[in-house]
CSV table of C-alpha atoms in Angstrom, one decimal:
chain,number,residue,atom,x,y,z
B,2,UNK,CA,40.4,-10.6,-28.6
B,3,UNK,CA,42.7,-13.5,-27.6
B,4,UNK,CA,42.4,-17.1,-28.8
B,5,UNK,CA,41.2,-20.0,-26.6
B,6,UNK,CA,39.5,-23.4,-27.3
B,7,UNK,CA,35.8,-22.2,-27.5
B,8,UNK,CA,34.0,-21.1,-30.6
B,9,UNK,CA,34.4,-17.6,-31.8
B,10,UNK,CA,31.3,-15.9,-33.2
B,11,UNK,CA,30.6,-12.8,-35.2
B,12,UNK,CA,27.8,-11.4,-33.2
B,13,UNK,CA,25.8,-8.2,-32.6
B,14,UNK,CA,23.3,-7.4,-29.8
B,15,UNK,CA,19.8,-7.3,-31.2
B,16,UNK,CA,17.9,-4.1,-30.6
B,17,UNK,CA,15.0,-4.3,-28.1
B,18,UNK,CA,12.4,-4.3,-31.0
B,19,UNK,CA,14.3,-7.0,-32.9
B,20,UNK,CA,14.7,-9.1,-29.8
B,21,UNK,CA,10.9,-8.8,-29.2
B,22,UNK,CA,10.2,-9.8,-32.8
B,23,UNK,CA,12.5,-12.8,-32.7
B,24,UNK,CA,11.1,-14.1,-29.4
B,25,UNK,CA,7.5,-13.6,-30.3
B,26,UNK,CA,7.9,-15.6,-33.6
B,27,UNK,CA,9.9,-18.4,-31.9
B,28,UNK,CA,7.6,-18.5,-28.8
B,29,UNK,CA,4.5,-18.4,-31.0
B,30,UNK,CA,5.7,-21.4,-33.1
B,31,UNK,CA,6.6,-23.4,-30.0
B,32,UNK,CA,3.2,-22.7,-28.4
B,33,UNK,CA,1.2,-23.5,-31.5
B,34,UNK,CA,3.4,-25.3,-34.1
B,35,UNK,CA,0.5,-26.3,-36.4
B,36,UNK,CA,-0.9,-22.8,-36.6
B,37,UNK,CA,0.1,-20.2,-39.3
B,38,UNK,CA,2.3,-17.5,-37.8
B,39,UNK,CA,2.8,-15.5,-41.0
B,40,UNK,CA,2.0,-12.2,-39.2
B,41,UNK,CA,4.7,-12.7,-36.6
B,42,UNK,CA,7.1,-13.8,-39.3
B,43,UNK,CA,6.4,-10.8,-41.4
B,44,UNK,CA,7.0,-8.5,-38.4
B,45,UNK,CA,10.4,-10.1,-37.9
B,46,UNK,CA,12.0,-10.6,-41.3
B,47,UNK,CA,12.2,-7.0,-42.7
B,48,UNK,CA,13.5,-5.5,-39.4
B,49,UNK,CA,16.0,-8.4,-39.2
B,50,UNK,CA,17.4,-7.6,-42.6
B,51,UNK,CA,17.4,-3.9,-41.9
B,52,UNK,CA,19.4,-4.5,-38.7
B,53,UNK,CA,21.9,-6.8,-40.3
B,54,UNK,CA,22.6,-4.3,-43.0
B,55,UNK,CA,22.9,-1.5,-40.5
B,56,UNK,CA,25.3,-3.5,-38.4
B,57,UNK,CA,27.6,-4.7,-41.2
B,58,UNK,CA,27.6,-1.5,-43.3
B,59,UNK,CA,26.3,1.6,-41.6
B,60,UNK,CA,27.8,0.7,-38.2
B,61,UNK,CA,31.5,0.5,-39.4
B,62,UNK,CA,31.1,3.8,-41.3
B,63,UNK,CA,29.7,5.6,-38.3
B,64,UNK,CA,32.5,4.2,-36.1
B,65,UNK,CA,35.1,5.4,-38.6
B,66,UNK,CA,33.3,8.7,-39.2
B,67,UNK,CA,34.0,8.0,-42.8
B,68,UNK,CA,32.9,10.4,-45.6
B,69,UNK,CA,33.7,10.9,-49.2
B,70,UNK,CA,33.9,8.3,-52.0
B,71,UNK,CA,34.5,5.3,-49.8
B,72,UNK,CA,31.5,6.0,-47.6
B,73,UNK,CA,29.3,6.6,-50.7
B,74,UNK,CA,30.5,3.3,-52.2
B,75,UNK,CA,29.7,1.3,-49.1
B,76,UNK,CA,26.3,3.0,-48.6
B,77,UNK,CA,25.6,2.4,-52.2
B,78,UNK,CA,26.4,-1.3,-51.8
B,79,UNK,CA,24.1,-1.4,-48.7
B,80,UNK,CA,21.2,0.1,-50.8
B,81,UNK,CA,21.7,-2.5,-53.6
B,82,UNK,CA,21.6,-5.3,-51.1
B,83,UNK,CA,18.6,-3.9,-49.4
B,84,UNK,CA,16.7,-3.7,-52.6
B,85,UNK,CA,17.5,-7.3,-53.5
B,86,UNK,CA,16.6,-8.5,-50.0
B,87,UNK,CA,13.3,-6.6,-50.0
B,88,UNK,CA,12.4,-8.0,-53.4
B,89,UNK,CA,13.1,-11.6,-52.2
B,90,UNK,CA,11.3,-11.2,-48.9
B,91,UNK,CA,8.2,-9.8,-50.6
B,92,UNK,CA,8.1,-12.8,-53.0
B,93,UNK,CA,9.2,-15.7,-50.7
B,94,UNK,CA,7.9,-15.0,-47.2
B,95,UNK,CA,4.3,-14.1,-47.9
B,96,UNK,CA,3.3,-17.7,-49.0
B,97,UNK,CA,5.3,-19.7,-46.4
B,98,UNK,CA,3.6,-22.9,-45.2
B,99,UNK,CA,3.4,-23.9,-41.5
B,100,UNK,CA,6.2,-26.4,-42.1
B,101,UNK,CA,8.4,-23.7,-43.6
B,102,UNK,CA,7.6,-21.4,-40.7
B,103,UNK,CA,8.7,-24.2,-38.3
B,104,UNK,CA,11.9,-24.5,-40.2
B,105,UNK,CA,12.5,-20.7,-40.0
B,106,UNK,CA,11.8,-20.8,-36.2
B,107,UNK,CA,14.5,-23.4,-35.8
B,108,UNK,CA,16.8,-21.2,-38.0
B,109,UNK,CA,16.3,-18.2,-35.8
B,110,UNK,CA,16.8,-20.3,-32.7
B,111,UNK,CA,20.2,-21.3,-34.1
B,112,UNK,CA,21.1,-17.6,-34.6
B,113,UNK,CA,20.0,-16.6,-31.2
B,114,UNK,CA,22.5,-16.5,-28.4
B,115,UNK,CA,22.3,-15.0,-24.9
B,116,UNK,CA,25.0,-13.5,-22.7
B,117,UNK,CA,24.8,-11.2,-19.8
B,118,UNK,CA,21.1,-11.1,-20.1
B,119,UNK,CA,21.3,-9.8,-23.7
B,120,UNK,CA,20.2,-11.4,-26.9
B,121,UNK,CA,22.7,-11.6,-29.7
B,122,UNK,CA,22.4,-12.6,-33.3
B,123,UNK,CA,25.5,-14.7,-34.1
B,124,UNK,CA,27.2,-17.1,-36.4
B,125,UNK,CA,30.4,-19.1,-35.8
B,126,UNK,CA,33.7,-18.6,-37.5
B,127,UNK,CA,35.8,-21.6,-38.5
B,128,UNK,CA,38.8,-22.2,-36.2
B,129,UNK,CA,41.3,-21.2,-38.9
B,130,UNK,CA,39.4,-18.0,-39.7
B,131,UNK,CA,38.9,-17.1,-36.1
B,132,UNK,CA,42.6,-17.4,-35.4
B,133,UNK,CA,43.4,-15.3,-38.5
B,134,UNK,CA,40.9,-12.6,-37.6
B,135,UNK,CA,42.3,-12.3,-34.1
B,136,UNK,CA,45.9,-12.0,-35.4
B,137,UNK,CA,45.1,-9.6,-38.2
B,138,UNK,CA,42.8,-7.4,-36.1
B,139,UNK,CA,45.3,-7.1,-33.3
B,140,UNK,CA,48.2,-6.3,-35.7
B,141,UNK,CA,46.1,-3.6,-37.3
B,142,UNK,CA,45.1,-2.1,-33.9
B,143,UNK,CA,48.8,-2.0,-32.9
B,144,UNK,CA,49.6,-0.1,-36.1
B,145,UNK,CA,51.0,-3.1,-38.1
B,146,UNK,CA,48.4,-3.2,-40.8
B,147,UNK,CA,48.3,-6.2,-43.2
B,148,UNK,CA,45.9,-4.9,-45.8
B,149,UNK,CA,45.7,-8.2,-47.7
B,150,UNK,CA,45.1,-10.2,-44.6
B,151,UNK,CA,42.5,-7.6,-43.4
B,152,UNK,CA,40.6,-7.8,-46.7
B,153,UNK,CA,40.6,-11.6,-46.5
B,154,UNK,CA,39.2,-11.6,-43.0
B,155,UNK,CA,36.5,-9.0,-43.7
B,156,UNK,CA,35.5,-10.8,-46.9
B,157,UNK,CA,35.2,-14.0,-44.9
B,158,UNK,CA,33.0,-12.2,-42.4
B,159,UNK,CA,30.8,-11.0,-45.3
B,160,UNK,CA,30.7,-14.5,-46.8
B,161,UNK,CA,29.7,-15.9,-43.4
B,162,UNK,CA,26.9,-13.3,-43.1
B,163,UNK,CA,25.6,-14.2,-46.6
B,164,UNK,CA,25.7,-17.9,-45.8
B,165,UNK,CA,24.1,-17.7,-42.3
B,166,UNK,CA,21.7,-14.8,-42.9
B,167,UNK,CA,20.6,-15.5,-46.5
B,168,UNK,CA,21.5,-19.1,-47.6
B,169,UNK,CA,20.4,-20.8,-44.4
B,170,UNK,CA,17.1,-18.9,-44.2
B,171,UNK,CA,16.3,-19.7,-47.9
B,172,UNK,CA,17.1,-23.3,-47.3
B,173,UNK,CA,14.1,-23.4,-45.0
B,174,UNK,CA,11.8,-22.8,-48.0
B,175,UNK,CA,10.7,-25.1,-50.8
B,176,UNK,CA,11.3,-23.2,-54.0
B,177,UNK,CA,10.1,-23.7,-57.5
B,178,UNK,CA,12.3,-23.1,-60.6
B,179,UNK,CA,11.5,-19.4,-60.9
B,180,UNK,CA,12.1,-18.6,-57.3
B,181,UNK,CA,15.4,-20.6,-57.3
B,182,UNK,CA,16.5,-18.5,-60.2
B,183,UNK,CA,15.5,-15.3,-58.5
B,184,UNK,CA,17.4,-16.3,-55.3
B,185,UNK,CA,20.5,-17.2,-57.3
B,186,UNK,CA,20.5,-13.9,-59.1
B,187,UNK,CA,20.0,-12.0,-55.9
B,188,UNK,CA,22.8,-13.8,-54.3
B,189,UNK,CA,25.2,-12.9,-57.1
B,190,UNK,CA,24.2,-9.2,-56.8
B,191,UNK,CA,24.6,-9.3,-53.0
B,192,UNK,CA,28.0,-11.0,-53.2
B,193,UNK,CA,29.3,-8.5,-55.8
B,194,UNK,CA,28.0,-5.5,-53.7
B,195,UNK,CA,29.7,-6.8,-50.5
B,196,UNK,CA,33.0,-7.5,-52.2
B,197,UNK,CA,33.0,-4.1,-53.8
B,198,UNK,CA,32.3,-2.4,-50.5
B,199,UNK,CA,35.1,-4.3,-48.8
B,200,UNK,CA,37.8,-4.3,-51.5
B,201,UNK,CA,37.2,-0.8,-52.8
B,202,UNK,CA,35.7,1.0,-49.8
B,203,UNK,CA,38.2,0.0,-47.1
B,204,UNK,CA,41.5,0.7,-49.0
B,205,UNK,CA,40.1,4.1,-49.9
B,206,UNK,CA,39.7,5.2,-46.3
B,207,UNK,CA,42.3,7.0,-44.3
B,208,UNK,CA,44.4,4.8,-42.0
B,209,UNK,CA,42.7,6.1,-38.8
B,210,UNK,CA,39.3,5.3,-40.3
B,211,UNK,CA,40.4,1.8,-41.2
B,212,UNK,CA,41.6,1.3,-37.6
B,213,UNK,CA,38.2,2.3,-36.4
B,214,UNK,CA,36.6,-0.2,-38.7
B,215,UNK,CA,38.9,-2.9,-37.4
B,216,UNK,CA,38.1,-2.0,-33.8
B,217,UNK,CA,34.4,-2.1,-34.7
B,218,UNK,CA,34.6,-5.7,-36.1
B,219,UNK,CA,37.0,-6.8,-33.3
B,220,UNK,CA,34.2,-5.9,-30.8
B,221,UNK,CA,31.9,-8.3,-32.8
B,222,UNK,CA,34.2,-11.3,-32.0
B,223,UNK,CA,32.5,-12.9,-29.1
B,224,UNK,CA,32.8,-16.2,-27.3
B,225,UNK,CA,29.6,-17.2,-25.6
B,226,UNK,CA,29.5,-18.9,-22.1
B,227,UNK,CA,28.0,-22.0,-23.6
B,228,UNK,CA,30.7,-22.3,-26.2
């Protein structure tokens, strides 16, 4: 992926079922913004989290055909995150107000990007991190691996996912003291799990498996036609 002046995103193509859930929730809110759309929201949030986790954890492992301790560590991190996310979703989403649902509809609109007739879930990288990702990924794919740089980039990608997929969605909700504490604790757990998966799982792979992981994430670097 070469650099140019447009914004570089981390993006994945939504599955047909996830695309349908996203569009049904957004379209429903736009059509009737003062009506409760909890059913449509419930049908979206759990599959959305499942797909995000699959893309960021299971997908790279399958691309690398990774097995052994590294694969078990990464899949273990995915399970930890899934449990934390499911617990939060069950507690936070079931009582959302109409105003909170409107905020969540705007949130999903911001994540939704189209290209080539396909719906992508995407978030932007900062210009500095975009440039670093391009350079580090291309070097790795050409056999000039910079492990420290690679770990920095993948950690930044993970941090971006936490910010855009967790923090920005929770920011749509009005939380009391107890729920704020639960969110904070879950975030710490998720950050530790993702860091462990990256900084312990990746170095433990064979070089060919790491190269496959780099190729996988390099394919997620996308510039959209509208910037």
